[in-house]
Coordinates of C-alpha atoms in Angstrom, one line a residue:
X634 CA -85.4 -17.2 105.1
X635 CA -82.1 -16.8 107.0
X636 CA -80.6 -20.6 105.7
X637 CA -77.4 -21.3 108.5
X638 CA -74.5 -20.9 106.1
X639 CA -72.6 -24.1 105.4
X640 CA -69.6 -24.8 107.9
X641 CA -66.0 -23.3 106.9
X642 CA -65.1 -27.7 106.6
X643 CA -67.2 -27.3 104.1
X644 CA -65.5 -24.6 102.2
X645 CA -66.1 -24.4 98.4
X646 CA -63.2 -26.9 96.5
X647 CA -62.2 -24.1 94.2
X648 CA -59.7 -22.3 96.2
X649 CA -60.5 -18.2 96.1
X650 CA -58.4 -15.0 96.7
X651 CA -58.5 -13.5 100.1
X652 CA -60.3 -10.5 98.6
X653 CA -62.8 -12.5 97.1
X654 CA -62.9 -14.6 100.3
X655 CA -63.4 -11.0 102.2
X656 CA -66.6 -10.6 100.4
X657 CA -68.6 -13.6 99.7
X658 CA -67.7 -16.2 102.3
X659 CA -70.5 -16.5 104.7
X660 CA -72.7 -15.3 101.7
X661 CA -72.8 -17.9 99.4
X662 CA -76.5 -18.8 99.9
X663 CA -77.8 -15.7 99.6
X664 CA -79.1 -15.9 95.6
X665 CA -80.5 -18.6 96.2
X666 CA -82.3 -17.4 99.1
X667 CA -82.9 -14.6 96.7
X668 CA -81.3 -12.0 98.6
X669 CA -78.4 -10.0 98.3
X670 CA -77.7 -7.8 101.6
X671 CA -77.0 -10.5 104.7
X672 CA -80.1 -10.8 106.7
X673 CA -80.3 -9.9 110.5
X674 CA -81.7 -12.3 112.5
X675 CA -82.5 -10.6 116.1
X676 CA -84.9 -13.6 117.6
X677 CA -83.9 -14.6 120.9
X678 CA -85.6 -18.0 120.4
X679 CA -87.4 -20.2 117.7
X680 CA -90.5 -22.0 117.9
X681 CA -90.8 -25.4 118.0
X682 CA -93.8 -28.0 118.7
X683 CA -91.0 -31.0 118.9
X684 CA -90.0 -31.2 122.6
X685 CA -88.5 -34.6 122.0
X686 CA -86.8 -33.8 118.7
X687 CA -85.3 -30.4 121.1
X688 CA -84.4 -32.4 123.8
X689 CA -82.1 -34.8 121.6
X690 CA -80.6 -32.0 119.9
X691 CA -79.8 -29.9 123.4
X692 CA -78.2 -33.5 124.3
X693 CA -76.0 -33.7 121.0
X694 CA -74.7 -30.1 121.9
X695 CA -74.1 -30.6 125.4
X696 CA -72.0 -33.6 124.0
X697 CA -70.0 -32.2 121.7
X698 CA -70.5 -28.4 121.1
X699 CA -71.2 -28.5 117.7
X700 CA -74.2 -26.3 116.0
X701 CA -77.3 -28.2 116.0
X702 CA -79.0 -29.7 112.9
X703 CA -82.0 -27.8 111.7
X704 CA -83.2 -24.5 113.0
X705 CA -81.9 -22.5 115.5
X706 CA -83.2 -23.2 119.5
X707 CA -81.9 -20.3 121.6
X708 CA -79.7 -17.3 120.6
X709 CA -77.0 -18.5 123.3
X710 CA -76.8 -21.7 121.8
X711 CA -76.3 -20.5 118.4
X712 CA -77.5 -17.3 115.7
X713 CA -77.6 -17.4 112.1
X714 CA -76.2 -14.2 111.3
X715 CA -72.7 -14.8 113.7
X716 CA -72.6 -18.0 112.3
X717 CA -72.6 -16.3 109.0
X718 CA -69.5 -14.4 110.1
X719 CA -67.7 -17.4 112.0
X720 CA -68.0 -19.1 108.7
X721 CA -66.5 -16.0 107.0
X722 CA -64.0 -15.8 109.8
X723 CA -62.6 -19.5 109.5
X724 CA -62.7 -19.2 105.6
X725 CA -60.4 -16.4 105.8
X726 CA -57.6 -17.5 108.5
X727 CA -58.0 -21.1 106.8
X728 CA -59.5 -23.2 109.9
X729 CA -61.9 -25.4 110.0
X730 CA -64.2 -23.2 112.2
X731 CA -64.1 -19.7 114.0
X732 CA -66.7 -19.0 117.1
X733 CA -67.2 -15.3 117.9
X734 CA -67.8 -13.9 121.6
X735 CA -68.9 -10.3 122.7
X736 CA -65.1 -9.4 123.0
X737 CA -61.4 -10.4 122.6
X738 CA -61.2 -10.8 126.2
X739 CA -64.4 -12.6 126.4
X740 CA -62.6 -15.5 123.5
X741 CA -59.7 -15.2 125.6
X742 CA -61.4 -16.2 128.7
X743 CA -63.3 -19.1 126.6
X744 CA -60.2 -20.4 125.4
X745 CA -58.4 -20.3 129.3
X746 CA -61.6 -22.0 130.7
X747 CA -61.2 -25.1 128.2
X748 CA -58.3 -25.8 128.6
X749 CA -58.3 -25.4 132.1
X750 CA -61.6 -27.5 132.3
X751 CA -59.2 -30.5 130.6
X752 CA -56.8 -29.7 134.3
X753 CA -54.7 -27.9 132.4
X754 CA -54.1 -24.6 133.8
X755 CA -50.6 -23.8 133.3
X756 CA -49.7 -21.0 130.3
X757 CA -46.5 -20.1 128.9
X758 CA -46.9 -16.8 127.4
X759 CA -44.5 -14.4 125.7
X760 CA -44.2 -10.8 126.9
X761 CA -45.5 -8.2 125.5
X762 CA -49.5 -9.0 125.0
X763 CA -52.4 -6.5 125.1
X764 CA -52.5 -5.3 128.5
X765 CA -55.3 -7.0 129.6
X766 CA -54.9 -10.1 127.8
X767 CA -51.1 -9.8 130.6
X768 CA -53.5 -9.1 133.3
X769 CA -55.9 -11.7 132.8
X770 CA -52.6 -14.2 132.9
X771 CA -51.0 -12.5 135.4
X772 CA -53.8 -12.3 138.0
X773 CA -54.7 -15.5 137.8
X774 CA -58.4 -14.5 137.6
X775 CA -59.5 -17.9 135.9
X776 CA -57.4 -20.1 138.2
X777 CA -54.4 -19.8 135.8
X778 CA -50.6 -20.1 136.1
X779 CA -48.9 -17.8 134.0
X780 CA -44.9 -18.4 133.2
X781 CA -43.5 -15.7 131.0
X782 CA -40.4 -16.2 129.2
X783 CA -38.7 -15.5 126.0
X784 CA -39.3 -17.3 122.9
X785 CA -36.1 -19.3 123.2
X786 CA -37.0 -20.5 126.9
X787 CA -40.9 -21.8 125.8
X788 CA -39.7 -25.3 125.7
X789 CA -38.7 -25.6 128.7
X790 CA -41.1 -23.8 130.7
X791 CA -43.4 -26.1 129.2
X792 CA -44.7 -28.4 131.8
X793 CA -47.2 -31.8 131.9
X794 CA -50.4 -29.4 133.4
X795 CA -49.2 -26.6 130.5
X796 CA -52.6 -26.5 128.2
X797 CA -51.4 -23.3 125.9
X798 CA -48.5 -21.3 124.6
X799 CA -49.8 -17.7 123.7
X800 CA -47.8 -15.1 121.8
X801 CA -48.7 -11.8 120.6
X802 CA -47.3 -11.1 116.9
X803 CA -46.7 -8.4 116.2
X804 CA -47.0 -7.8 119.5
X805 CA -48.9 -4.6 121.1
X806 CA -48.0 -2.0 121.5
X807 CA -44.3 -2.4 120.7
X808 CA -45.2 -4.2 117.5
X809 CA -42.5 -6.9 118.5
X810 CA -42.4 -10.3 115.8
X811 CA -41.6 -13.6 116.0
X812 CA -41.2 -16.2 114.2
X813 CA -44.2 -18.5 113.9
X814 CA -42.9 -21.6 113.0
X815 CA -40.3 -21.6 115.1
X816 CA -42.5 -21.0 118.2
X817 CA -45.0 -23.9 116.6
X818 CA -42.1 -26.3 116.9
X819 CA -40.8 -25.5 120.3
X820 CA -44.6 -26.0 121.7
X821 CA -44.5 -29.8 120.5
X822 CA -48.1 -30.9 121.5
X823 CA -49.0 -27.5 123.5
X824 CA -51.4 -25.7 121.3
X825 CA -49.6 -22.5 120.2
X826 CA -52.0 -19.5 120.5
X827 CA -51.6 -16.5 118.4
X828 CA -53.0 -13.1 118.7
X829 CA -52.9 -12.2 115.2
X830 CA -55.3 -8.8 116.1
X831 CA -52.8 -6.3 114.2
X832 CA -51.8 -8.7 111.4
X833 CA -55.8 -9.9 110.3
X834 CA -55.9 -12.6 107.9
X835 CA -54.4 -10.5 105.1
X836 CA -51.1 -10.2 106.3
X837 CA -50.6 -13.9 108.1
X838 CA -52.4 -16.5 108.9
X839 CA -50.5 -18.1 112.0
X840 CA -52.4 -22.1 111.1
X841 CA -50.2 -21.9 108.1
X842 CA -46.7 -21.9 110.2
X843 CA -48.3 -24.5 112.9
X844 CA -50.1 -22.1 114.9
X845 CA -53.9 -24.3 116.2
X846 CA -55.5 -21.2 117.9
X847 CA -55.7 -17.9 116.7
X848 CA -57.5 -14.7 118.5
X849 CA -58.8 -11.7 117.3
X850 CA -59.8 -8.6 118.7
X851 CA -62.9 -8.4 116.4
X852 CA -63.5 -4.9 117.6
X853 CA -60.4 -3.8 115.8
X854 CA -59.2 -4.1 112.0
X855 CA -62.1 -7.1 111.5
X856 CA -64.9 -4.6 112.0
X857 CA -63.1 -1.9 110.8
X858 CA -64.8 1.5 111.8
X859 CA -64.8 1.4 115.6
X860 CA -68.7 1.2 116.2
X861 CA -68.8 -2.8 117.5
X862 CA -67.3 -4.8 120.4
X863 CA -66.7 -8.6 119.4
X864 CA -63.7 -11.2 119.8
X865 CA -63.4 -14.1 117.5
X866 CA -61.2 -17.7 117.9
X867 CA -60.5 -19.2 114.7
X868 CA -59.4 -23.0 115.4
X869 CA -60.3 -26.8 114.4
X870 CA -64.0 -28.0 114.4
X871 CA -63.2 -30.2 117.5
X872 CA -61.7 -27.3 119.8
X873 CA -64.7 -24.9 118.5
X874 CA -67.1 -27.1 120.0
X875 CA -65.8 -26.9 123.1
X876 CA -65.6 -22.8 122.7
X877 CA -69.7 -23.1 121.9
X878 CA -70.2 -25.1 125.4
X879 CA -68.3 -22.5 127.5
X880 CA -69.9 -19.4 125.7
X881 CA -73.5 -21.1 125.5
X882 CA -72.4 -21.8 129.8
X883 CA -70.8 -18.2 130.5
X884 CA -73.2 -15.9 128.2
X885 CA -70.3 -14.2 126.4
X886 CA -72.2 -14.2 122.7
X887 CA -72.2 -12.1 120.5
X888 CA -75.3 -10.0 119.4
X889 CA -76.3 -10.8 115.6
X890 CA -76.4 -6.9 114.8
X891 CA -72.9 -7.1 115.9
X892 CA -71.8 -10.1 113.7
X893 CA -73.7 -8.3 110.9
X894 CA -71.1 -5.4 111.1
X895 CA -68.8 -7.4 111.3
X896 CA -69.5 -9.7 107.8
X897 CA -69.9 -6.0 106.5
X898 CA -66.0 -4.9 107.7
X899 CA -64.7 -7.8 106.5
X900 CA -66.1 -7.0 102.8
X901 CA -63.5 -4.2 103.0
X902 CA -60.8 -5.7 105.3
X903 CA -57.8 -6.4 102.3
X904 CA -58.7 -2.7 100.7
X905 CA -58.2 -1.2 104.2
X906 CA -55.3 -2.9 105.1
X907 CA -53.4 -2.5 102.0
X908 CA -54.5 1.3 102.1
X909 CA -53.7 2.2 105.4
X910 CA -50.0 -0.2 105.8
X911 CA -49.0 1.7 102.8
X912 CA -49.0 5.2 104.7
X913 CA -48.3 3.4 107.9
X914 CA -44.8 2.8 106.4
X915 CA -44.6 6.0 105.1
X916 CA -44.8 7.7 108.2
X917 CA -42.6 5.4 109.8
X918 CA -39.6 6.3 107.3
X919 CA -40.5 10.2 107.9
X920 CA -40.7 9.3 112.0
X921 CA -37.6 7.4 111.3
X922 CA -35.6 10.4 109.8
X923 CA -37.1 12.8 112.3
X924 CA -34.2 14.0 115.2
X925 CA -37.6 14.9 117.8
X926 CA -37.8 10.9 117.3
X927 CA -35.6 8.5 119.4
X928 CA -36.8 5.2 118.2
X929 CA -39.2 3.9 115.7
X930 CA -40.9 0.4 115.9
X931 CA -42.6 -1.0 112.5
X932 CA -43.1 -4.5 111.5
X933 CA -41.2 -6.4 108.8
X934 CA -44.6 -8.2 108.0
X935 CA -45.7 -4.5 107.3
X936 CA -49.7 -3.3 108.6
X937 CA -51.0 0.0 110.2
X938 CA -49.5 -0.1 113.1
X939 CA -46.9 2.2 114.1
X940 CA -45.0 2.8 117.5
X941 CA -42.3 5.6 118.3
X942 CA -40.6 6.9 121.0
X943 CA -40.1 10.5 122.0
X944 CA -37.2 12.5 123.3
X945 CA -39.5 15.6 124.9
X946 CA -43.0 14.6 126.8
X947 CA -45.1 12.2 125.2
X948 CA -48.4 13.5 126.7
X949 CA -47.7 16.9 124.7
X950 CA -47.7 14.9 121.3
X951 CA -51.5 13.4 122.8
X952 CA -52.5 17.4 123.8
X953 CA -51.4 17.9 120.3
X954 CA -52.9 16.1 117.8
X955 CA -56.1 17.9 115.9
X956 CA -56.7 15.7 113.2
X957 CA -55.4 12.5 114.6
X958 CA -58.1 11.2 117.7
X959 CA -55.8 10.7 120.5
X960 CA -57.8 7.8 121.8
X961 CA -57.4 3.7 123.0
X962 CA -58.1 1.2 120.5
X963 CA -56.9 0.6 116.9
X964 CA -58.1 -0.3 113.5
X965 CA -60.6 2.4 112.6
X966 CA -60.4 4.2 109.0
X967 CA -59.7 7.1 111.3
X968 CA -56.1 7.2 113.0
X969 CA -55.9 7.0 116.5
X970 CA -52.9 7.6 118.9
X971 CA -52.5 6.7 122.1
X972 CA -50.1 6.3 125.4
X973 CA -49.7 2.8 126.3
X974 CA -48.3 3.4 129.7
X975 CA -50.9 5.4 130.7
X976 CA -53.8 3.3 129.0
X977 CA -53.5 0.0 127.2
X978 CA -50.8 -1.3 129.6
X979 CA -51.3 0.8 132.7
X980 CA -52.7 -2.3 134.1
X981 CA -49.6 -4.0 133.7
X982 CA -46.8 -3.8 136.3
X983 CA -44.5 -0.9 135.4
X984 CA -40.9 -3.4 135.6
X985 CA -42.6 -5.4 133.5
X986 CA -43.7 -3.0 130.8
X987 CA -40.6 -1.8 131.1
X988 CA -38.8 -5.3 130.6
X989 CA -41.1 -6.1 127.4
X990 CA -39.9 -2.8 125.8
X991 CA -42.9 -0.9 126.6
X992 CA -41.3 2.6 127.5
X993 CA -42.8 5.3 129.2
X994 CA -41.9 7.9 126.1
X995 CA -43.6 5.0 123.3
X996 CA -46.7 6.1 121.5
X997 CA -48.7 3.6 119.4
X998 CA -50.6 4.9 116.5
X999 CA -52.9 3.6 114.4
X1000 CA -53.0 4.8 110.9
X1001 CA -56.0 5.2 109.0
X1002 CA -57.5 5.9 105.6
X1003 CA -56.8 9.5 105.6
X1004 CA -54.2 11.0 103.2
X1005 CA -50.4 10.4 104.6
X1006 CA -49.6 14.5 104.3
X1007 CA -52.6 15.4 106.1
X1008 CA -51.6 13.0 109.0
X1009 CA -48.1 14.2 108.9
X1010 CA -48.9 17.7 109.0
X1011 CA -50.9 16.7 111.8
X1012 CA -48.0 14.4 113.8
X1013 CA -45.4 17.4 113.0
X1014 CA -47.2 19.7 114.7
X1015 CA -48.2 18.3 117.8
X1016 CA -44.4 17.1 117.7
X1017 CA -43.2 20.6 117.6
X1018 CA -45.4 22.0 120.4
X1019 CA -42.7 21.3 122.8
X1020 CA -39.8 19.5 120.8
X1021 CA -37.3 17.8 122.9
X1022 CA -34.0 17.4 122.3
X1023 CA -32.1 16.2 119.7
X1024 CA -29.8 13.5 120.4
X1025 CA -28.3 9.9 119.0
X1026 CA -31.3 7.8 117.7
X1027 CA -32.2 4.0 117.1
X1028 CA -34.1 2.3 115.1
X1029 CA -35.6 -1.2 115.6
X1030 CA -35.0 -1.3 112.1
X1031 CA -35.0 0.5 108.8
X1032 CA -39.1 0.9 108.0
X1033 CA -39.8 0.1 104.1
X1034 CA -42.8 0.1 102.1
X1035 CA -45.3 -2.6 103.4
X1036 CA -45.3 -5.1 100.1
X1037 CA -48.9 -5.9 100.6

């Protein structure tokens, strides 16, 4: 009963709001499968009596990647229910196609290995990027060769083996933009890769500026309420294929009772976002206006992200908290806080943290869907436990209201 949802190519004509989008893409068969909840479809393979009809669709995939015709074969090869969500997935960032993995890094890795697999293994990358996502680069795990530069330098570290660009915007954890386009244009024929993890869909869609890859962290604002692990590349049909070959090769799927939360968060995603980037940029102009605060970061695009340095010890604002979970990760309707130099970026060589703005007095927060006062009772009191000293303060920029 579980029809395979129609490709995102084959998107409906009429276009739809993003919140309409959020809820029914990936869904759209369902009354006339006479359902309304998205089935789960846990097989691990599907019976057939056609060996010969098998074998020639085995041989299309192995050809070009793309889902097979008919039923499902093997749950490595394909699943209903995540294709229900890649569907959902592509709809919203306006590709042709999205293909999920069991986590951000596990995409990541997909997307390395292709191009690599093509001989090209040479990156340009803009500092900063999630800390593994640097170490990944940096360590040259896949057989990679990383050059970091600014944005102005990409074209000419660009190189003839140079198979990506990859830019973090806004950027973790210092929440660091740049401009899209720009970057696009400066690639010339190297795909540009975004990680649009703390943006989502509803506050930029990097294809639109030029962008041809873009990677979430599905684990974060996608699913929403920090209870699944899953990373998804949206992109065109022909680089997807090639994403299906290396996860069907590697094992890095996704389990269907994950995708299934996952079509579920996304339901929500715009009311969430909107919700909590509104008291994101609250607290940023109260941080902002605070003398225990030495600098606050907060993107123009706006979103629930918020980083801020400290004059006094960082790790007392973490011993501090009560109602805010001082924990790694990001995007839950609960607000998290967290060290970066200690976690999320400890991995990454300290000069270079350094270099890319990542302080050892920053704190990245992630605001949730609790009420703004509540939170700020909780942030002014875990700032006041040991208050350092006042002194002259920056700001990245004057925070304002998100618009969105």
């Amino acid at each position: 009963m579980d029809a395979l949802p129609l490709d995102a190519s084959h998107a409906l004509p009429t276009p739809r709001a993003l919140a309409t989008e959020a809820v029914h893409a990936g869904r759209d068969d369902l009354a006339a499968l006479g359902l309304h909840a998205v089935p789960i479809d846990l097989s691990t393979t599907y019976p057939s009596h056609d060996a010969r009809a098998e074998a020639e669709r085995i041989d299309a995939f192995a050809a070009t990647g793309a889902r097979p015709d008919g039923p499902p074969v093997y749950s490595r090869l394909d699943n209903p229910t995540t294709a229900r969500f890649e569907t959902a997935l592509a709809r919203l960032e306006g590709t042709q196609s999205a293909v999920a993995f069991a986590s951000g890094m596990a995409a990541l890795t997909a997307v390395l290995l292709v191009r690599a697999s093509m001989g090209l293994r040479h990156v340009v990358a803009v500092r900063p990027l999630y800390g593994c996502s640097d170490h990944l680069l940096s360590a040259g795990l896949l057989g990679t060769e990383v050059t970091w530069t600014d944005v102005a330098g990409i074209a000419d570290a660009i190189r003839p083996d140079t198979g990506l660009v990859m830019v973090e915007t806004p950027a973790n954890p210092t929440l660091a933009e740049v401009d899209i386009r720009a970057v696009a244009h400066a690639c010339g024929s190297v795909p540009l890769l975004v990680d649009s993890t703390f943006a989502t869909p509803v506050l930029q869609r990097p294809v639109e500026h030029g962008a041809r890859i873009v990677l979430h962290s599905a684990t974060k604002y996608l699913g929403g309420h920090g209870d699944v692990l899953a990373g998804v590349v949206a992109c065109d049909e022909e680089f997807a294929g090639r994403l299906r070959q290396v996860r069907f090769a590697t094992g890095g799927v996704l389990h269907p009772l994950a995708s299934y939360l996952l079509l579920r968060g996304l339901s929500t995603l715009p009311v969430r976002m909107r919700a909590a980037s509104t008291s994101a940029a609250e607290l940023a102009c109260r941080l902002d206006a605070d003398p225990r605060i030495a600098r606050v970061h907060y993107p123009e695009i706006g979103g629930a992200m918020v980083a801020f340095e400290v004059f006094g010890d960082p790790h007392d604002v973490i011993a501090g908290v009560r109602l805010i979970t001082p924990a790694v990760s990001l995007g839950s309707v609960d607000t998290l806080i967290q060290h970066p130099a200690s976690i999320s970026h400890r991995i990454v060589d300290r000069d270079d943290r350094r270099s890319a703005g990542v302080s050892d007095r920053l704190l990245r927060m992630s605001v949730g869907l609790e009420d703004v006062e509540d939170l700020w009772r909780d942030l002014t009191e875990a700032l006041s436990a040991r208050p350092g000293r006042p002194a002259e303060r920056a700001s990245s920029h004057q925070p304002r209201p998100a618009a969105r």
